Amino acid sequence: MFMRWAVVLLLVLPGAGWAEEIAYPEDYVAEEEVDPVGADGDALLEPSVDEGDALVEEGPATSGSGSGWANRLSLETTTWALLPRRGAGRDEGFLQVHPRLEVVKPGILQVDLGAPVRLHMWGGEAGGSLVRKEDWDELSDWGQVVQNLMVGGDAPNFVWVGALESYTLLSGHLVRRYNNRGNPNYNPAGAVVTGMLRPLYVEAFASDVLGARLMGAEVVLDVQHILMGRQPYPMKYALSLSAVHDWGKAGGASEPMTLAHLDGTAILVSRRNGQGGFELQANAGWGGRPGEGGAWGAVAGLGADYLTSRMDLRARLEGRLQRGGFRQGAFGPDYELARFQVAGPTAVPQADAPFPDGYSAYGEVILSWDAESLSVLGQRHFRLTMGTEVFNWGRVDVDGRLETQLFHRNLSVGVGGLAVGAGQPGARYLASAQARWRFLGGKLYAVGQGGTLLFPTAEGTLRPGAFASVGLGVDNAR
């Protein structure tokens, strides 16, 4: 069903996360997802947050194995260079030191603290600060110290704080594949809170716990429960209402914007077994911009999930209608840049930008495969995630990422890309790549990454740039 759609996409940022290993107690296996119709019929609904900093590999606890606690200590030191692109920007170099401490009580608490500190090595303004000031120049930036804070192991009663590197709010028709750190100079910690009181399920989020930014919620009503009482497989028929508001007062000022959406979902086919199964859903909805007449849109489509012990395949196909400047998925992977300047010929903020009346087809595929088992979070020999929207007036938006783990998982490689407004003047393109190689028994690793960036300026424009980084890290994960 739609609330199971966890969109796992690591976007084009210098700080994009990688799956890290932590040693667990011997009797614990972290589950990537819990079937929302499992566990004695209670819906266990997972927030759609990124797996980028997920826990990967099970093994003996590094300490306190009798109590069930586990921990990981790591220190990563790299050079981090900002490079000019298209004649804009200047060459700057930094020494990046990134310490991290992670403590886990499986199913109860996970705390992951640490932040990269970038020290000037070359370039920059004469007499400038030793530490890169853009990383710490507002209160919201201190949120990056919290890499991950999770209270409560399984939804529906769940609190999570950290980077929303690819977040989808349930149905995904307002917030889909959103990245709250899409602005390289803005490093907030977001939060997701879920709860269930039958027949209602609620998920709420904030993109910045220290600033007035993007906030929203979606409330789901189990229609089947209302009509037939409590069922062993809940949410077969559901209605949901979502609303999201951007206050625009952190990470740079921007115009506020509010969107709302009403959705209905029905499970058409459901085949389950002990290792997974198949599910086909239909969904339809209508949304708009409150207070602005004529700004509305409609959507209808199908979704399918196929799950085995080694493969997780999810697909979605939708037809969408846009009128009066409204569009579905407005808070998407590009939003932290588009709030200052949209892609396309009109260089204005998204809140003020016109959007042509028309229709589109949206498709999304998420494929995870592992030769051993998918039962451990982040342990994937292959992962592909991609979303594409094609508009009848010639615009194409695409974002995706491909990741693989090779050579006994000692080598991890990932490439990602984003194209917004392709086929139109002023299209926006970003790309990144990362690689990590573990050696000396896995305790020591080399890491390299690079890609393109866009920096918002005081004038409200976006300055192109690029980054490259290479270095070494050490931890007690293995």
PDB file of N, CA, C and O in Angstrom, residues 271-340:
ATOM      1  N   ARG A 271      -1.127 -11.018  -2.460  1.00  0.00           N
ATOM      2  CA  ARG A 271      -0.682 -12.399  -2.313  1.00  0.00           C
ATOM      3  C   ARG A 271       0.515 -12.402  -1.370  1.00  0.00           C
ATOM      4  O   ARG A 271       1.570 -11.860  -1.690  1.00  0.00           O
ATOM      5  N   ARG A 272       0.368 -12.993  -0.203  1.00  0.00           N
ATOM      6  CA  ARG A 272       1.421 -12.945   0.800  1.00  0.00           C
ATOM      7  C   ARG A 272       1.882 -14.352   1.173  1.00  0.00           C
ATOM      8  O   ARG A 272       1.082 -15.289   1.168  1.00  0.00           O
ATOM      9  N   ASN A 273       3.180 -14.431   1.520  1.00  0.00           N
ATOM     10  CA  ASN A 273       3.716 -15.675   2.050  1.00  0.00           C
ATOM     11  C   ASN A 273       4.722 -15.322   3.133  1.00  0.00           C
ATOM     12  O   ASN A 273       4.891 -14.155   3.491  1.00  0.00           O
ATOM     13  N   GLY A 274       5.420 -16.314   3.638  1.00  0.00           N
ATOM     14  CA  GLY A 274       6.324 -16.078   4.749  1.00  0.00           C
ATOM     15  C   GLY A 274       7.502 -15.195   4.418  1.00  0.00           C
ATOM     16  O   GLY A 274       8.082 -14.585   5.311  1.00  0.00           O
ATOM     17  N   GLN A 275       7.882 -15.102   3.147  1.00  0.00           N
ATOM     18  CA  GLN A 275       9.049 -14.314   2.760  1.00  0.00           C
ATOM     19  C   GLN A 275       8.683 -13.020   2.043  1.00  0.00           C
ATOM     20  O   GLN A 275       9.571 -12.260   1.655  1.00  0.00           O
ATOM     21  N   GLY A 276       7.411 -12.746   1.840  1.00  0.00           N
ATOM     22  CA  GLY A 276       7.031 -11.522   1.140  1.00  0.00           C
ATOM     23  C   GLY A 276       5.714 -11.707   0.423  1.00  0.00           C
ATOM     24  O   GLY A 276       4.713 -12.099   1.018  1.00  0.00           O
ATOM     25  N   GLY A 277       5.741 -11.444  -0.888  1.00  0.00           N
ATOM     26  CA  GLY A 277       4.537 -11.597  -1.679  1.00  0.00           C
ATOM     27  C   GLY A 277       4.417 -10.512  -2.721  1.00  0.00           C
ATOM     28  O   GLY A 277       5.388  -9.825  -3.075  1.00  0.00           O
ATOM     29  N   PHE A 278       3.177 -10.345  -3.207  1.00  0.00           N
ATOM     30  CA  PHE A 278       2.895  -9.371  -4.261  1.00  0.00           C
ATOM     31  C   PHE A 278       1.664  -8.574  -3.880  1.00  0.00           C
ATOM     32  O   PHE A 278       0.712  -9.098  -3.294  1.00  0.00           O
ATOM     33  N   GLU A 279       1.686  -7.289  -4.226  1.00  0.00           N
ATOM     34  CA  GLU A 279       0.554  -6.430  -3.924  1.00  0.00           C
ATOM     35  C   GLU A 279       0.382  -5.419  -5.053  1.00  0.00           C
ATOM     36  O   GLU A 279       1.352  -4.824  -5.530  1.00  0.00           O
ATOM     37  N   LEU A 280      -0.861  -5.227  -5.470  1.00  0.00           N
ATOM     38  CA  LEU A 280      -1.206  -4.252  -6.509  1.00  0.00           C
ATOM     39  C   LEU A 280      -2.197  -3.270  -5.915  1.00  0.00           C
ATOM     40  O   LEU A 280      -3.226  -3.674  -5.360  1.00  0.00           O
ATOM     41  N   GLN A 281      -1.896  -1.972  -6.022  1.00  0.00           N
ATOM     42  CA  GLN A 281      -2.754  -0.935  -5.461  1.00  0.00           C
ATOM     43  C   GLN A 281      -3.197   0.031  -6.545  1.00  0.00           C
ATOM     44  O   GLN A 281      -2.478   0.258  -7.526  1.00  0.00           O
ATOM     45  N   ALA A 282      -4.360   0.624  -6.340  1.00  0.00           N
ATOM     46  CA  ALA A 282      -4.841   1.724  -7.163  1.00  0.00           C
ATOM     47  C   ALA A 282      -5.005   2.946  -6.286  1.00  0.00           C
ATOM     48  O   ALA A 282      -5.400   2.837  -5.123  1.00  0.00           O
ATOM     49  N   ASN A 283      -4.691   4.109  -6.836  1.00  0.00           N
ATOM     50  CA  ASN A 283      -4.834   5.342  -6.066  1.00  0.00           C
ATOM     51  C   ASN A 283      -5.354   6.462  -6.952  1.00  0.00           C
ATOM     52  O   ASN A 283      -5.132   6.478  -8.165  1.00  0.00           O
ATOM     53  N   ALA A 284      -6.056   7.382  -6.356  1.00  0.00           N
ATOM     54  CA  ALA A 284      -6.557   8.566  -7.041  1.00  0.00           C
ATOM     55  C   ALA A 284      -6.636   9.694  -6.039  1.00  0.00           C
ATOM     56  O   ALA A 284      -6.823   9.465  -4.830  1.00  0.00           O
ATOM     57  N   GLY A 285      -6.478  10.925  -6.527  1.00  0.00           N
ATOM     58  CA  GLY A 285      -6.511  12.044  -5.602  1.00  0.00           C
ATOM     59  C   GLY A 285      -6.679  13.374  -6.290  1.00  0.00           C
ATOM     60  O   GLY A 285      -6.617  13.487  -7.528  1.00  0.00           O
ATOM     61  N   TRP A 286      -6.914  14.382  -5.460  1.00  0.00           N
ATOM     62  CA  TRP A 286      -7.096  15.755  -5.923  1.00  0.00           C
ATOM     63  C   TRP A 286      -6.420  16.684  -4.928  1.00  0.00           C
ATOM     64  O   TRP A 286      -6.490  16.480  -3.714  1.00  0.00           O
ATOM     65  N   GLY A 287      -5.732  17.719  -5.442  1.00  0.00           N
ATOM     66  CA  GLY A 287      -5.050  18.649  -4.563  1.00  0.00           C
ATOM     67  C   GLY A 287      -5.078  20.058  -5.102  1.00  0.00           C
ATOM     68  O   GLY A 287      -5.510  20.309  -6.237  1.00  0.00           O
ATOM     69  N   GLY A 288      -4.601  20.984  -4.277  1.00  0.00           N
ATOM     70  CA  GLY A 288      -4.597  22.368  -4.694  1.00  0.00           C
ATOM     71  C   GLY A 288      -3.794  23.242  -3.762  1.00  0.00           C
ATOM     72  O   GLY A 288      -3.148  22.775  -2.821  1.00  0.00           O
ATOM     73  N   ARG A 289      -3.871  24.537  -4.034  1.00  0.00           N
ATOM     74  CA  ARG A 289      -3.168  25.542  -3.261  1.00  0.00           C
ATOM     75  C   ARG A 289      -4.209  26.376  -2.533  1.00  0.00           C
ATOM     76  O   ARG A 289      -4.877  27.224  -3.137  1.00  0.00           O
ATOM     77  N   PRO A 290      -4.421  26.137  -1.239  1.00  0.00           N
ATOM     78  CA  PRO A 290      -5.474  26.837  -0.505  1.00  0.00           C
ATOM     79  C   PRO A 290      -5.349  28.355  -0.622  1.00  0.00           C
ATOM     80  O   PRO A 290      -4.252  28.914  -0.526  1.00  0.00           O
ATOM     81  N   GLY A 291      -6.506  29.004  -0.862  1.00  0.00           N
ATOM     82  CA  GLY A 291      -6.527  30.449  -0.980  1.00  0.00           C
ATOM     83  C   GLY A 291      -6.293  30.974  -2.366  1.00  0.00           C
ATOM     84  O   GLY A 291      -6.368  32.182  -2.598  1.00  0.00           O
ATOM     85  N   GLU A 292      -5.959  30.087  -3.300  1.00  0.00           N
ATOM     86  CA  GLU A 292      -5.730  30.506  -4.673  1.00  0.00           C
ATOM     87  C   GLU A 292      -6.669  29.723  -5.583  1.00  0.00           C
ATOM     88  O   GLU A 292      -6.444  28.539  -5.865  1.00  0.00           O
ATOM     89  N   GLY A 293      -7.725  30.364  -6.011  1.00  0.00           N
ATOM     90  CA  GLY A 293      -8.689  29.707  -6.879  1.00  0.00           C
ATOM     91  C   GLY A 293      -8.088  29.342  -8.217  1.00  0.00           C
ATOM     92  O   GLY A 293      -7.294  30.084  -8.797  1.00  0.00           O
ATOM     93  N   GLY A 294      -8.455  28.187  -8.707  1.00  0.00           N
ATOM     94  CA  GLY A 294      -7.969  27.721 -10.004  1.00  0.00           C
ATOM     95  C   GLY A 294      -6.662  26.988  -9.961  1.00  0.00           C
ATOM     96  O   GLY A 294      -6.231  26.438 -10.981  1.00  0.00           O
ATOM     97  N   ALA A 295      -5.992  26.951  -8.790  1.00  0.00           N
ATOM     98  CA  ALA A 295      -4.730  26.211  -8.668  1.00  0.00           C
ATOM     99  C   ALA A 295      -5.033  24.837  -8.103  1.00  0.00           C
ATOM    100  O   ALA A 295      -5.188  24.675  -6.891  1.00  0.00           O
ATOM    101  N   TRP A 296      -5.131  23.832  -8.964  1.00  0.00           N
ATOM    102  CA  TRP A 296      -5.505  22.498  -8.531  1.00  0.00           C
ATOM    103  C   TRP A 296      -4.915  21.457  -9.481  1.00  0.00           C
ATOM    104  O   TRP A 296      -4.389  21.773 -10.547  1.00  0.00           O
ATOM    105  N   GLY A 297      -5.023  20.213  -9.053  1.00  0.00           N
ATOM    106  CA  GLY A 297      -4.546  19.114  -9.882  1.00  0.00           C
ATOM    107  C   GLY A 297      -5.198  17.809  -9.469  1.00  0.00           C
ATOM    108  O   GLY A 297      -5.738  17.694  -8.365  1.00  0.00           O
ATOM    109  N   ALA A 298      -5.153  16.844 -10.345  1.00  0.00           N
ATOM    110  CA  ALA A 298      -5.731  15.528 -10.084  1.00  0.00           C
ATOM    111  C   ALA A 298      -4.752  14.448 -10.511  1.00  0.00           C
ATOM    112  O   ALA A 298      -3.902  14.671 -11.385  1.00  0.00           O
ATOM    113  N   VAL A 299      -4.874  13.269  -9.888  1.00  0.00           N
ATOM    114  CA  VAL A 299      -3.951  12.181 -10.158  1.00  0.00           C
ATOM    115  C   VAL A 299      -4.664  10.851 -10.019  1.00  0.00           C
ATOM    116  O   VAL A 299      -5.581  10.701  -9.206  1.00  0.00           O
ATOM    117  N   ALA A 300      -4.279   9.877 -10.828  1.00  0.00           N
ATOM    118  CA  ALA A 300      -4.764   8.504 -10.713  1.00  0.00           C
ATOM    119  C   ALA A 300      -3.669   7.581 -11.208  1.00  0.00           C
ATOM    120  O   ALA A 300      -2.934   7.912 -12.149  1.00  0.00           O
ATOM    121  N   GLY A 301      -3.549   6.404 -10.573  1.00  0.00           N
ATOM    122  CA  GLY A 301      -2.502   5.500 -11.012  1.00  0.00           C
ATOM    123  C   GLY A 301      -2.515   4.184 -10.286  1.00  0.00           C
ATOM    124  O   GLY A 301      -3.433   3.869  -9.517  1.00  0.00           O
ATOM    125  N   LEU A 302      -1.482   3.390 -10.557  1.00  0.00           N
ATOM    126  CA  LEU A 302      -1.313   2.068  -9.982  1.00  0.00           C
ATOM    127  C   LEU A 302       0.069   1.950  -9.345  1.00  0.00           C
ATOM    128  O   LEU A 302       1.030   2.577  -9.790  1.00  0.00           O
ATOM    129  N   GLY A 303       0.149   1.123  -8.316  1.00  0.00           N
ATOM    130  CA  GLY A 303       1.424   0.804  -7.696  1.00  0.00           C
ATOM    131  C   GLY A 303       1.517  -0.692  -7.463  1.00  0.00           C
ATOM    132  O   GLY A 303       0.505  -1.359  -7.237  1.00  0.00           O
ATOM    133  N   ALA A 304       2.727  -1.223  -7.537  1.00  0.00           N
ATOM    134  CA  ALA A 304       2.938  -2.659  -7.338  1.00  0.00           C
ATOM    135  C   ALA A 304       4.172  -2.884  -6.485  1.00  0.00           C
ATOM    136  O   ALA A 304       5.188  -2.199  -6.645  1.00  0.00           O
ATOM    137  N   ASP A 305       4.076  -3.837  -5.561  1.00  0.00           N
ATOM    138  CA  ASP A 305       5.205  -4.256  -4.723  1.00  0.00           C
ATOM    139  C   ASP A 305       5.402  -5.755  -4.900  1.00  0.00           C
ATOM    140  O   ASP A 305       4.437  -6.525  -4.868  1.00  0.00           O
ATOM    141  N   TYR A 306       6.667  -6.154  -5.060  1.00  0.00           N
ATOM    142  CA  TYR A 306       7.006  -7.570  -5.121  1.00  0.00           C
ATOM    143  C   TYR A 306       8.196  -7.796  -4.203  1.00  0.00           C
ATOM    144  O   TYR A 306       9.246  -7.162  -4.357  1.00  0.00           O
ATOM    145  N   LEU A 307       8.047  -8.687  -3.236  1.00  0.00           N
ATOM    146  CA  LEU A 307       9.070  -8.871  -2.205  1.00  0.00           C
ATOM    147  C   LEU A 307       9.377 -10.339  -2.008  1.00  0.00           C
ATOM    148  O   LEU A 307       8.473 -11.167  -1.851  1.00  0.00           O
ATOM    149  N   THR A 308      10.674 -10.671  -2.027  1.00  0.00           N
ATOM    150  CA  THR A 308      11.166 -11.986  -1.632  1.00  0.00           C
ATOM    151  C   THR A 308      12.290 -11.754  -0.632  1.00  0.00           C
ATOM    152  O   THR A 308      12.602 -10.619  -0.270  1.00  0.00           O
ATOM    153  N   SER A 309      12.918 -12.831  -0.195  1.00  0.00           N
ATOM    154  CA  SER A 309      14.000 -12.684   0.774  1.00  0.00           C
ATOM    155  C   SER A 309      15.222 -12.000   0.172  1.00  0.00           C
ATOM    156  O   SER A 309      16.044 -11.450   0.902  1.00  0.00           O
ATOM    157  N   ARG A 310      15.345 -11.990  -1.154  1.00  0.00           N
ATOM    158  CA  ARG A 310      16.522 -11.421  -1.799  1.00  0.00           C
ATOM    159  C   ARG A 310      16.219 -10.223  -2.691  1.00  0.00           C
ATOM    160  O   ARG A 310      17.162  -9.524  -3.104  1.00  0.00           O
ATOM    161  N   MET A 311      14.968  -9.990  -3.028  1.00  0.00           N
ATOM    162  CA  MET A 311      14.645  -8.910  -3.942  1.00  0.00           C
ATOM    163  C   MET A 311      13.428  -8.142  -3.460  1.00  0.00           C
ATOM    164  O   MET A 311      12.460  -8.715  -2.974  1.00  0.00           O
ATOM    165  N   ASP A 312      13.510  -6.835  -3.583  1.00  0.00           N
ATOM    166  CA  ASP A 312      12.403  -5.939  -3.266  1.00  0.00           C
ATOM    167  C   ASP A 312      12.207  -5.018  -4.465  1.00  0.00           C
ATOM    168  O   ASP A 312      13.061  -4.178  -4.758  1.00  0.00           O
ATOM    169  N   LEU A 313      11.094  -5.187  -5.170  1.00  0.00           N
ATOM    170  CA  LEU A 313      10.801  -4.396  -6.358  1.00  0.00           C
ATOM    171  C   LEU A 313       9.522  -3.612  -6.134  1.00  0.00           C
ATOM    172  O   LEU A 313       8.497  -4.183  -5.747  1.00  0.00           O
ATOM    173  N   ARG A 314       9.586  -2.313  -6.366  1.00  0.00           N
ATOM    174  CA  ARG A 314       8.420  -1.449  -6.231  1.00  0.00           C
ATOM    175  C   ARG A 314       8.307  -0.595  -7.477  1.00  0.00           C
ATOM    176  O   ARG A 314       9.315  -0.078  -7.973  1.00  0.00           O
ATOM    177  N   ALA A 315       7.110  -0.438  -7.958  1.00  0.00           N
ATOM    178  CA  ALA A 315       6.888   0.353  -9.165  1.00  0.00           C
ATOM    179  C   ALA A 315       5.612   1.151  -9.015  1.00  0.00           C
ATOM    180  O   ALA A 315       4.660   0.715  -8.350  1.00  0.00           O
ATOM    181  N   ARG A 316       5.601   2.314  -9.611  1.00  0.00           N
ATOM    182  CA  ARG A 316       4.414   3.175  -9.594  1.00  0.00           C
ATOM    183  C   ARG A 316       4.287   3.868 -10.941  1.00  0.00           C
ATOM    184  O   ARG A 316       5.279   4.323 -11.518  1.00  0.00           O
ATOM    185  N   LEU A 317       3.064   3.958 -11.437  1.00  0.00           N
ATOM    186  CA  LEU A 317       2.772   4.654 -12.683  1.00  0.00           C
ATOM    187  C   LEU A 317       1.505   5.470 -12.478  1.00  0.00           C
ATOM    188  O   LEU A 317       0.476   4.928 -12.075  1.00  0.00           O
ATOM    189  N   GLU A 318       1.592   6.776 -12.774  1.00  0.00           N
ATOM    190  CA  GLU A 318       0.466   7.672 -12.530  1.00  0.00           C
ATOM    191  C   GLU A 318       0.252   8.610 -13.703  1.00  0.00           C
ATOM    192  O   GLU A 318       1.214   9.026 -14.374  1.00  0.00           O
ATOM    193  N   GLY A 319      -1.000   8.975 -13.917  1.00  0.00           N
ATOM    194  CA  GLY A 319      -1.345  10.067 -14.808  1.00  0.00           C
ATOM    195  C   GLY A 319      -1.735  11.268 -13.967  1.00  0.00           C
ATOM    196  O   GLY A 319      -2.487  11.143 -12.996  1.00  0.00           O
ATOM    197  N   ARG A 320      -1.226  12.448 -14.310  1.00  0.00           N
ATOM    198  CA  ARG A 320      -1.429  13.635 -13.505  1.00  0.00           C
ATOM    199  C   ARG A 320      -1.938  14.793 -14.352  1.00  0.00           C
ATOM    200  O   ARG A 320      -1.544  14.954 -15.511  1.00  0.00           O
ATOM    201  N   LEU A 321      -2.788  15.614 -13.749  1.00  0.00           N
ATOM    202  CA  LEU A 321      -3.350  16.794 -14.397  1.00  0.00           C
ATOM    203  C   LEU A 321      -2.991  18.018 -13.559  1.00  0.00           C
ATOM    204  O   LEU A 321      -3.155  17.997 -12.330  1.00  0.00           O
ATOM    205  N   GLN A 322      -2.491  19.078 -14.205  1.00  0.00           N
ATOM    206  CA  GLN A 322      -2.097  20.296 -13.494  1.00  0.00           C
ATOM    207  C   GLN A 322      -2.855  21.500 -14.051  1.00  0.00           C
ATOM    208  O   GLN A 322      -2.982  21.654 -15.274  1.00  0.00           O
ATOM    209  N   ARG A 323      -3.341  22.362 -13.118  1.00  0.00           N
ATOM    210  CA  ARG A 323      -4.063  23.565 -13.503  1.00  0.00           C
ATOM    211  C   ARG A 323      -3.685  24.721 -12.565  1.00  0.00           C
ATOM    212  O   ARG A 323      -3.505  24.526 -11.368  1.00  0.00           O
ATOM    213  N   GLY A 324      -3.571  25.906 -13.122  1.00  0.00           N
ATOM    214  CA  GLY A 324      -3.398  27.119 -12.339  1.00  0.00           C
ATOM    215  C   GLY A 324      -2.102  27.228 -11.580  1.00  0.00           C
ATOM    216  O   GLY A 324      -2.014  27.972 -10.593  1.00  0.00           O
ATOM    217  N   GLY A 325      -1.051  26.518 -11.981  1.00  0.00           N
ATOM    218  CA  GLY A 325       0.250  26.592 -11.331  1.00  0.00           C
ATOM    219  C   GLY A 325       0.516  25.517 -10.300  1.00  0.00           C
ATOM    220  O   GLY A 325       1.626  25.418  -9.781  1.00  0.00           O
ATOM    221  N   PHE A 326      -0.496  24.685  -9.986  1.00  0.00           N
ATOM    222  CA  PHE A 326      -0.285  23.589  -9.041  1.00  0.00           C
ATOM    223  C   PHE A 326       0.325  22.395  -9.757  1.00  0.00           C
ATOM    224  O   PHE A 326       0.006  22.112 -10.915  1.00  0.00           O
ATOM    225  N   ARG A 327       1.197  21.683  -9.049  1.00  0.00           N
ATOM    226  CA  ARG A 327       1.732  20.421  -9.564  1.00  0.00           C
ATOM    227  C   ARG A 327       1.939  19.463  -8.413  1.00  0.00           C
ATOM    228  O   ARG A 327       2.214  19.861  -7.279  1.00  0.00           O
ATOM    229  N   GLN A 328       1.814  18.177  -8.701  1.00  0.00           N
ATOM    230  CA  GLN A 328       2.047  17.142  -7.694  1.00  0.00           C
ATOM    231  C   GLN A 328       3.553  17.016  -7.432  1.00  0.00           C
ATOM    232  O   GLN A 328       4.377  17.248  -8.319  1.00  0.00           O
ATOM    233  N   GLY A 329       3.898  16.616  -6.209  1.00  0.00           N
ATOM    234  CA  GLY A 329       5.309  16.446  -5.861  1.00  0.00           C
ATOM    235  C   GLY A 329       6.094  17.739  -5.900  1.00  0.00           C
ATOM    236  O   GLY A 329       7.296  17.732  -6.189  1.00  0.00           O
ATOM    237  N   ALA A 330       5.430  18.864  -5.591  1.00  0.00           N
ATOM    238  CA  ALA A 330       6.115  20.160  -5.655  1.00  0.00           C
ATOM    239  C   ALA A 330       7.295  20.229  -4.701  1.00  0.00           C
ATOM    240  O   ALA A 330       8.307  20.884  -4.986  1.00  0.00           O
ATOM    241  N   PHE A 331       7.176  19.587  -3.541  1.00  0.00           N
ATOM    242  CA  PHE A 331       8.290  19.539  -2.586  1.00  0.00           C
ATOM    243  C   PHE A 331       9.101  18.281  -2.899  1.00  0.00           C
ATOM    244  O   PHE A 331       8.923  17.237  -2.274  1.00  0.00           O
ATOM    245  N   GLY A 332       9.973  18.395  -3.869  1.00  0.00           N
ATOM    246  CA  GLY A 332      10.709  17.240  -4.371  1.00  0.00           C
ATOM    247  C   GLY A 332      12.208  17.379  -4.197  1.00  0.00           C
ATOM    248  O   GLY A 332      12.702  18.208  -3.414  1.00  0.00           O
ATOM    249  N   PRO A 333      12.996  16.598  -4.924  1.00  0.00           N
ATOM    250  CA  PRO A 333      14.450  16.575  -4.746  1.00  0.00           C
ATOM    251  C   PRO A 333      15.120  17.899  -5.064  1.00  0.00           C
ATOM    252  O   PRO A 333      16.214  18.177  -4.596  1.00  0.00           O
ATOM    253  N   ASP A 334      14.466  18.743  -5.871  1.00  0.00           N
ATOM    254  CA  ASP A 334      15.044  20.007  -6.303  1.00  0.00           C
ATOM    255  C   ASP A 334      14.525  21.192  -5.484  1.00  0.00           C
ATOM    256  O   ASP A 334      14.948  22.329  -5.707  1.00  0.00           O
ATOM    257  N   TYR A 335      13.652  20.955  -4.523  1.00  0.00           N
ATOM    258  CA  TYR A 335      12.926  22.067  -3.917  1.00  0.00           C
ATOM    259  C   TYR A 335      13.820  23.047  -3.165  1.00  0.00           C
ATOM    260  O   TYR A 335      13.580  24.263  -3.191  1.00  0.00           O
ATOM    261  N   GLU A 336      14.852  22.578  -2.458  1.00  0.00           N
ATOM    262  CA  GLU A 336      15.701  23.485  -1.688  1.00  0.00           C
ATOM    263  C   GLU A 336      16.476  24.452  -2.581  1.00  0.00           C
ATOM    264  O   GLU A 336      16.998  25.464  -2.094  1.00  0.00           O
ATOM    265  N   LEU A 337      16.565  24.174  -3.867  1.00  0.00           N
ATOM    266  CA  LEU A 337      17.116  25.125  -4.830  1.00  0.00           C
ATOM    267  C   LEU A 337      15.998  25.896  -5.528  1.00  0.00           C
ATOM    268  O   LEU A 337      16.098  27.107  -5.733  1.00  0.00           O
ATOM    269  N   ALA A 338      14.909  25.197  -5.867  1.00  0.00           N
ATOM    270  CA  ALA A 338      13.810  25.827  -6.595  1.00  0.00           C
ATOM    271  C   ALA A 338      13.107  26.888  -5.768  1.00  0.00           C
ATOM    272  O   ALA A 338      12.505  27.813  -6.331  1.00  0.00           O
ATOM    273  N   ARG A 339      13.162  26.805  -4.452  1.00  0.00           N
ATOM    274  CA  ARG A 339      12.528  27.837  -3.624  1.00  0.00           C
ATOM    275  C   ARG A 339      13.184  29.195  -3.835  1.00  0.00           C
ATOM    276  O   ARG A 339      12.600  30.243  -3.537  1.00  0.00           O
ATOM    277  N   PHE A 340      14.409  29.212  -4.360  1.00  0.00           N
ATOM    278  CA  PHE A 340      15.078  30.459  -4.725  1.00  0.00           C
ATOM    279  C   PHE A 340      14.947  30.750  -6.217  1.00  0.00           C
ATOM    280  O   PHE A 340      14.722  31.889  -6.616  1.00  0.00           O
TER     281      PHE A 340
END
